[in-house]
Short mmCIF file of C-alpha atoms in Angstrom, two decimals:
data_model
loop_
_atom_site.label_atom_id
_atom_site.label_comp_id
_atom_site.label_asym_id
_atom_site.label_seq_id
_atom_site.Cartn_x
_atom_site.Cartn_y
_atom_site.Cartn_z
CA UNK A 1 64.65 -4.90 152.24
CA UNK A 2 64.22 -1.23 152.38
CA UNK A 3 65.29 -0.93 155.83
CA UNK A 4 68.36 -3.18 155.29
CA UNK A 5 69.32 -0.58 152.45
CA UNK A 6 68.53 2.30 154.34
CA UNK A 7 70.47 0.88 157.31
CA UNK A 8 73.54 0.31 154.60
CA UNK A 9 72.83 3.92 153.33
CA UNK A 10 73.48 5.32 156.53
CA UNK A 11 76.56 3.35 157.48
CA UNK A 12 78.56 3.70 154.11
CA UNK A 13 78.95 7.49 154.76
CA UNK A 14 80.15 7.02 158.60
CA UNK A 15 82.43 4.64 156.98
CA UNK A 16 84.07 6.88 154.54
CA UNK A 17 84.40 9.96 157.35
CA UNK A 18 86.57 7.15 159.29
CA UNK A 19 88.64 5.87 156.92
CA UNK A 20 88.99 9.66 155.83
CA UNK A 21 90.25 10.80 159.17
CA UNK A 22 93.16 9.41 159.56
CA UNK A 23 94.75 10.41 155.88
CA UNK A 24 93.75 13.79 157.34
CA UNK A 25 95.38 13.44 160.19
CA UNK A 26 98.76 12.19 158.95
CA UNK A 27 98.97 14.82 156.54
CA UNK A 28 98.36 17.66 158.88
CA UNK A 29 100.81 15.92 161.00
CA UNK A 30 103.47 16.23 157.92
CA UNK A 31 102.35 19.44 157.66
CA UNK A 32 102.94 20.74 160.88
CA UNK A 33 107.00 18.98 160.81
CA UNK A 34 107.33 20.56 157.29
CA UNK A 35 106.40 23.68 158.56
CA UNK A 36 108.26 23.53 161.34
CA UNK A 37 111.52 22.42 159.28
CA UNK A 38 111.58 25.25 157.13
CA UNK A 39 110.61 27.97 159.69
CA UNK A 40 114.08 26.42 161.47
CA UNK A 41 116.26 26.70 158.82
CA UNK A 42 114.81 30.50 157.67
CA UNK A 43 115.81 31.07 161.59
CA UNK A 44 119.22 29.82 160.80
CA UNK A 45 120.09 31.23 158.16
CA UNK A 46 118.71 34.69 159.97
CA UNK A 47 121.19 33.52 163.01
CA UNK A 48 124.34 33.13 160.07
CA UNK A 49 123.85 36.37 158.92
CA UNK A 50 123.37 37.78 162.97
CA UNK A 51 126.25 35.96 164.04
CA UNK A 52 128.16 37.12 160.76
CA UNK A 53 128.13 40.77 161.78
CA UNK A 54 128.47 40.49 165.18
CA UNK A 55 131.61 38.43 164.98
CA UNK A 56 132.95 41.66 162.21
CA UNK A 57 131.51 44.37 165.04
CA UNK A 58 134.04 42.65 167.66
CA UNK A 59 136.79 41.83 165.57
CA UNK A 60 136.36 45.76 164.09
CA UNK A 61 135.97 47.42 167.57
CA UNK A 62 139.06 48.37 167.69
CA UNK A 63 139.07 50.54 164.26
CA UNK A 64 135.06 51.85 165.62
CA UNK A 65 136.51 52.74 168.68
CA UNK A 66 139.94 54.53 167.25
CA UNK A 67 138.11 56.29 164.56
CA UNK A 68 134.53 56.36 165.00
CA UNK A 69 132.67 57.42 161.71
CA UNK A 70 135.21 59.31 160.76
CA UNK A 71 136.65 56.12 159.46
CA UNK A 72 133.39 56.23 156.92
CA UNK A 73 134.85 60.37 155.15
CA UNK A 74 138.53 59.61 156.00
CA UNK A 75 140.64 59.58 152.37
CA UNK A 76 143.67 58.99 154.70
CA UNK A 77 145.30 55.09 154.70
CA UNK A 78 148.27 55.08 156.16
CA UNK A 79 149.61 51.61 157.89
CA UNK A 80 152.43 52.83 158.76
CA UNK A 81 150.80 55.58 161.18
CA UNK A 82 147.98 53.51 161.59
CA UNK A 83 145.60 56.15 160.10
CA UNK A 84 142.97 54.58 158.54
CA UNK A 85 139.68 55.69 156.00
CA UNK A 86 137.57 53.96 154.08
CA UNK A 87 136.29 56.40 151.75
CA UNK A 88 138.09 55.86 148.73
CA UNK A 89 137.52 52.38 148.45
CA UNK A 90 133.88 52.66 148.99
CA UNK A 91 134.39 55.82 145.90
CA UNK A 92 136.09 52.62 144.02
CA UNK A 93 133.48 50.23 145.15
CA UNK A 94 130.67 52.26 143.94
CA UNK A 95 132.34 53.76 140.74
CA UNK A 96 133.40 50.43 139.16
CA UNK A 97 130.33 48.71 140.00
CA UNK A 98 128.25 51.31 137.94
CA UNK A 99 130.51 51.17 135.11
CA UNK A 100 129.57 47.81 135.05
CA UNK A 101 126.17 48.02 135.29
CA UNK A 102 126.18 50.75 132.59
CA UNK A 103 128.27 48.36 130.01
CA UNK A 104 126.18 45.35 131.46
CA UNK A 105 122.60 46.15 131.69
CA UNK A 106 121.75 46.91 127.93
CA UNK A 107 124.09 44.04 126.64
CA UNK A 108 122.20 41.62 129.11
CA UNK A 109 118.81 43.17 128.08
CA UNK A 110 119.73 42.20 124.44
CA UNK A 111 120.80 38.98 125.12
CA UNK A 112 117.93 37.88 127.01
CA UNK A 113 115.71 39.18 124.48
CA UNK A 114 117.45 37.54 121.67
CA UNK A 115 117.34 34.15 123.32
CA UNK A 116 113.70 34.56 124.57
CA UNK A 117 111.81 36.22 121.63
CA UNK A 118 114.22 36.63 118.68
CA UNK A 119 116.34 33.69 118.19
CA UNK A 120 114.86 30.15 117.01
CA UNK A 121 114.56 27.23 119.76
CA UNK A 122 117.36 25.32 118.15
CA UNK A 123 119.98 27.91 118.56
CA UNK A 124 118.53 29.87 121.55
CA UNK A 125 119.10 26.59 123.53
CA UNK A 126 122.41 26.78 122.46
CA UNK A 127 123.30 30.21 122.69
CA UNK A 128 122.14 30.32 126.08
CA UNK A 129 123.83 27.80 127.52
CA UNK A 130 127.40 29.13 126.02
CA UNK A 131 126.17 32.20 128.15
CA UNK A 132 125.51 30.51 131.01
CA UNK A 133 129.06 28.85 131.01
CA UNK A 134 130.40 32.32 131.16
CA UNK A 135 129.75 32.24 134.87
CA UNK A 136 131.64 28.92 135.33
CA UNK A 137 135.19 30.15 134.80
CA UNK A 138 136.83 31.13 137.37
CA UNK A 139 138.05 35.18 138.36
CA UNK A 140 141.37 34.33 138.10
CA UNK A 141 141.14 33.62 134.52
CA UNK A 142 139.12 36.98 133.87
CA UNK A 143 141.76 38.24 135.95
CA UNK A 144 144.71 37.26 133.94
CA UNK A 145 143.13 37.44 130.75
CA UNK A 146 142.22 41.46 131.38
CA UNK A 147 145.93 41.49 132.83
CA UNK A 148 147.25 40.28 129.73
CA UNK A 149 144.95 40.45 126.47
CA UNK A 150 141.69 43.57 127.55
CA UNK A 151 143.92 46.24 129.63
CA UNK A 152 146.45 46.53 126.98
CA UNK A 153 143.47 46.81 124.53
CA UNK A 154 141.67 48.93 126.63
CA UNK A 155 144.68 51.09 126.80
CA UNK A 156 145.87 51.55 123.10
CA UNK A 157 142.18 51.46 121.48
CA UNK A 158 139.64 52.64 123.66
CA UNK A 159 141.17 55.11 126.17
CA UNK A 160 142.76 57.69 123.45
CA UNK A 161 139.49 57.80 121.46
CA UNK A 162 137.75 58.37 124.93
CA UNK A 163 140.67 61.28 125.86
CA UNK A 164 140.85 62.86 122.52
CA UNK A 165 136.75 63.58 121.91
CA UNK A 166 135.86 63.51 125.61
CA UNK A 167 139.03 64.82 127.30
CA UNK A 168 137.39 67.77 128.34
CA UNK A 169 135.59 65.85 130.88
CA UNK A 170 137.80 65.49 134.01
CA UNK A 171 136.59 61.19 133.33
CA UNK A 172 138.42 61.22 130.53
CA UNK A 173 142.05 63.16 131.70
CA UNK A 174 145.10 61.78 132.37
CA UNK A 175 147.36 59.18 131.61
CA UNK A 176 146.54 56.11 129.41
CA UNK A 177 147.29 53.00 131.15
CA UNK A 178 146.37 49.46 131.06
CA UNK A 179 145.20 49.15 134.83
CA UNK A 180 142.73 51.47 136.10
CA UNK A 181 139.28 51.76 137.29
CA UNK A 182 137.75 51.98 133.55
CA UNK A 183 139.58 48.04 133.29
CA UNK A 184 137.90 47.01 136.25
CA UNK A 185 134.47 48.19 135.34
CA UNK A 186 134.85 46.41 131.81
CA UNK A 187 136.10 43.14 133.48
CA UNK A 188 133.35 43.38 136.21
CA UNK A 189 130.69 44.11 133.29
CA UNK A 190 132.05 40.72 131.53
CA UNK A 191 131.49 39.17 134.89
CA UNK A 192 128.11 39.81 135.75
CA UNK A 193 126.51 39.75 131.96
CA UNK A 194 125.59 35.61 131.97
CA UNK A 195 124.40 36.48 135.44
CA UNK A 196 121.82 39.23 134.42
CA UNK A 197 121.29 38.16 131.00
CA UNK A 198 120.96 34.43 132.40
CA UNK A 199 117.68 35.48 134.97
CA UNK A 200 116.20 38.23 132.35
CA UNK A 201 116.27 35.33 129.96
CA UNK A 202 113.98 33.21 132.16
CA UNK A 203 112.00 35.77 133.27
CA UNK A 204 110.90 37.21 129.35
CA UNK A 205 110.07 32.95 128.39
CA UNK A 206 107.61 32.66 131.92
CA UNK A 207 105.46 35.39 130.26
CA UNK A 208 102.05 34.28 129.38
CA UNK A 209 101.69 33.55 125.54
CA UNK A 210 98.68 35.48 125.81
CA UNK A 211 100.17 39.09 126.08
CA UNK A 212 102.37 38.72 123.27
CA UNK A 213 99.48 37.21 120.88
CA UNK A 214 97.57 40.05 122.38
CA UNK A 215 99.37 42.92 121.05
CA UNK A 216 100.19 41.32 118.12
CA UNK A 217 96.67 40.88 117.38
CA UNK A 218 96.45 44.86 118.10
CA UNK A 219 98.72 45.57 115.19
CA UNK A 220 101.89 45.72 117.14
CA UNK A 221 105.19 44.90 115.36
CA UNK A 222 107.91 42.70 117.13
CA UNK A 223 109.39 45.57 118.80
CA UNK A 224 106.52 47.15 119.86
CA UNK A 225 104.97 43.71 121.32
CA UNK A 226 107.94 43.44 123.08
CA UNK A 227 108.50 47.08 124.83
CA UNK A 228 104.67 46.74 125.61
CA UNK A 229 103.52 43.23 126.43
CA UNK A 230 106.94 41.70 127.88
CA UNK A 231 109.38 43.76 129.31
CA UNK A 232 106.45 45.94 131.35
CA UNK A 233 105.05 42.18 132.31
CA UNK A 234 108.62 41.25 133.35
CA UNK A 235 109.83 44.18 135.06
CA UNK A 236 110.25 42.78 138.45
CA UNK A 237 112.32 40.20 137.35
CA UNK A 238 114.64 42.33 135.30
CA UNK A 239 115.05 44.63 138.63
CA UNK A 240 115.84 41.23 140.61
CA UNK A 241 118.60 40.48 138.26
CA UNK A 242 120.13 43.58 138.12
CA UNK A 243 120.05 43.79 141.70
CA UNK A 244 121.72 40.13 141.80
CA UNK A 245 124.83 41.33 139.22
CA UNK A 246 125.56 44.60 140.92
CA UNK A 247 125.84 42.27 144.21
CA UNK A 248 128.10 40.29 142.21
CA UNK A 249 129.96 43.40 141.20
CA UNK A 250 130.42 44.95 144.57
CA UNK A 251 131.83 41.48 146.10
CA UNK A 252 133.98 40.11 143.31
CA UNK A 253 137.64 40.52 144.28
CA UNK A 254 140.59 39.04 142.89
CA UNK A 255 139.87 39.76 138.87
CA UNK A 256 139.58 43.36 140.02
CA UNK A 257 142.53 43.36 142.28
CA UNK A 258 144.36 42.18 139.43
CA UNK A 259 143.15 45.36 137.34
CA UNK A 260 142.61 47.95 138.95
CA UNK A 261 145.91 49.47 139.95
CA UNK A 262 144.91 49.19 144.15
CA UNK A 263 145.65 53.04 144.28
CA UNK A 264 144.17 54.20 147.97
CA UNK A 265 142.95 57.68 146.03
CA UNK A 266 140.09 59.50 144.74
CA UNK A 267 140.41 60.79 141.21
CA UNK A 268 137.67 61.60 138.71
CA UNK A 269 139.74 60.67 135.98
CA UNK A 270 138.55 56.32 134.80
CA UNK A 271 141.68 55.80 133.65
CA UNK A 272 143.96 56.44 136.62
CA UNK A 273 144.07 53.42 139.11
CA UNK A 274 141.94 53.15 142.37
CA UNK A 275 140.87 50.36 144.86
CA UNK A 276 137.32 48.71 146.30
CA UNK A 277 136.30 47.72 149.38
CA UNK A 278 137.05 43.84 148.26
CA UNK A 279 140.38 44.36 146.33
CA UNK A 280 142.02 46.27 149.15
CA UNK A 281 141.19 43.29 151.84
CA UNK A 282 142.48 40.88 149.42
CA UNK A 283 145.88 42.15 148.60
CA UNK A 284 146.43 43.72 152.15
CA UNK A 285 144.73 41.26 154.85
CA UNK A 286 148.15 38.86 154.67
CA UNK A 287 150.34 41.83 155.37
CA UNK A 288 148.15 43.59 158.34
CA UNK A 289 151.16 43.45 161.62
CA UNK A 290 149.25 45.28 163.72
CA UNK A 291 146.10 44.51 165.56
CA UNK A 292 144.57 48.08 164.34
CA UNK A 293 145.13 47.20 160.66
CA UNK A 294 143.94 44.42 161.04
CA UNK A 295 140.48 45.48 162.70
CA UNK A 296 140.38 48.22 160.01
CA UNK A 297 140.67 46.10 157.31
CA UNK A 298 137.72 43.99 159.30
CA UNK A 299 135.73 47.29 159.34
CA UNK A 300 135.86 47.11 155.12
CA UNK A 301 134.28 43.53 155.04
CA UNK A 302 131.76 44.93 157.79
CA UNK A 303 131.25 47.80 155.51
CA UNK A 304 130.71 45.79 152.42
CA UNK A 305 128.28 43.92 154.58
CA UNK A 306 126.34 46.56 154.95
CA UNK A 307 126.30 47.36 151.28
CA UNK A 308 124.98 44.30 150.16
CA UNK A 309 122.13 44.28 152.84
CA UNK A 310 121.38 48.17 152.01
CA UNK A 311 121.68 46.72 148.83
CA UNK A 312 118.80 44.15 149.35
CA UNK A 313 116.22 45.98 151.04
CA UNK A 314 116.83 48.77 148.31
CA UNK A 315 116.04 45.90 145.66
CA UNK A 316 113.10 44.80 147.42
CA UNK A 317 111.54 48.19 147.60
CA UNK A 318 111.87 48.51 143.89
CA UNK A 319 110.25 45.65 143.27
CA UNK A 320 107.27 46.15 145.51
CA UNK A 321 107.18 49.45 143.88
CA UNK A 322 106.98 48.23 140.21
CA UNK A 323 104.32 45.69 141.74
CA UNK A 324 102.19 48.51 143.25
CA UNK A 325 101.91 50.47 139.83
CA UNK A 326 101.10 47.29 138.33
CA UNK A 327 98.44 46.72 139.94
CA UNK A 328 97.04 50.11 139.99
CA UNK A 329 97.39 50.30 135.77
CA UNK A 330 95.33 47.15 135.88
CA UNK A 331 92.49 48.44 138.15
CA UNK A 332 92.16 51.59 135.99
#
């Protein structure tokens, strides 16, 4: 009897290692096609973005080759003459995006902290999604409501405050109108808030329970729990969605077209009328005649391309960077 049980003792464990194998096997196997699926489509996507700026580089050659990188310091844009420079719309590109970031960034901020630590479930549910349906309407309609209803506005009660207390600024000179680069860095802030406030939102309810009932067990009030325990603990995702609106902001086209005068100059002054890289492709791409213009106005998109992916690798330093100190506070 002892030997039969011995002899069952020893087979029951050979027994499990076979039937164990081939589970083993046929998940590795999934493994290796899952694997291999997704390292295909990271290659394609990689190959889209290639074949995206090489098809701009030889559609543009003709504008690299005529102007070189002077085309990059130019102010000059002339169709007529076919003298072209990109340099004030990259001025408008930058300028109105930073206006929006400015109005944008501290109204997002609030909003995501109201939803996430301020505001009861019931109505922070609610709230947030009437945010998030902000970035469901279409440009056009920001575009013809700032036409109609916020550049008017902007015009009769917010630029002569601005010109009378801060006129001695040359931001704040000139003539009041209702389409300028200030209206397109309020529309653009309008734009990009459910985007920024939308991601900081989910990024302040992920933090662990744990540091808030930490500091408040320190003493802390609300406010100081908050600057201490969530925004520090959340600071990579706040950079990420900052980063992801002023993408928004540099790309969006026709609600700024529709504001911002499309003025091919350079002027201090917010409230005279200028032009981005997007806005000026937009309105002038349909009436481009000659192959030069139209390579030129290729350059801009090739331009902006490179914006956005200066854009991204800038963003990703950051947020290594806030990582690194993070994790050097920690192991002090």
């Amino acid at each position: 009897m002892s030997e039969l049980e011995s002899s069952m003792a020893d087979s029951i464990p050979a027994v499990r290692r076979e039937t164990a194998r081939a589970p083993v096997h046929v998940r590795l196997f999934g493994d290796r096609v899952f694997n291999t699926a997704t390292f295909i489509l990271a290659l394609l996507i990689l190959a889209l973005l290639a074949g995206l700026a090489l098809a701009l580089i030889a559609d543009s050659f003709p504008a690299i080759r005529a102007f070189g990188l002077h085309f990059f310091i130019s102010t000059e844009w002339d169709p007529v003459n076919d003298k072209y420079g990109a340099l004030p719309f990259i001025y408008g590109t930058f300028v109105s995006s930073f206006i929006a970031l400015a109005i944008a960034v501290p109204l997002s901020l609030g909003v995501a902290l109201c939803l996430s630590e301020m505001a009861p479930d019931w109505l922070s549910h609610r709230l947030g999604f009437l945010v998030d349906l902000l970035a469901a309407i279409p440009s056009v309609v920001y575009g013809l409501w700032a036409v109609f209803v916020m550049g008017p506005w902007i015009r009769d009660y917010v630029e002569p405050p601005l010109g009378h207390y801060f006129g001695w600024l040359p931001f704040f000179q000139g003539p009041k109108v209702a389409v300028g680069m200030l209206s397109a860095g309020v529309i653009l802030a309008i734009m990009i808030i459910p985007y920024i406030s939308s991601v900081c939102t989910d990024v302040f309810r992920v933090v662990p329970h744990t540091q808030r009932e930490a500091a408040l067990a320190l003493g802390a009030t609300k406010w100081e729990m908050v600057k201490t325990a969530v925004i520090p603990y959340g600071m990579t995702g706040v950079i990420g969605a900052i980063i992801l609106g002023l993408g928004r902001a540099l790309g969006e086209t026709i609600a700024v077209a529709m504001v911002i005068g499309n003025s091919a100059d350079i002027s201090a002054s917010l409230f005279k009328p200028a032009a981005t890289l997007a806005s000026v492709i937009a309105n002038e791409f349909a009436e481009a005649t000659s192959d030069l213009y139209v390579a030129a106005l290729i350059e801009l998109g090739l331009v902006l391309l490179i914006l956005g992916i200066v854009l991204n690798v800038v963003a990703r330093a950051l947020v290594l960077g806030v990582q690194r100190r993070r994790y050097q506070e920690a192991g002090k």
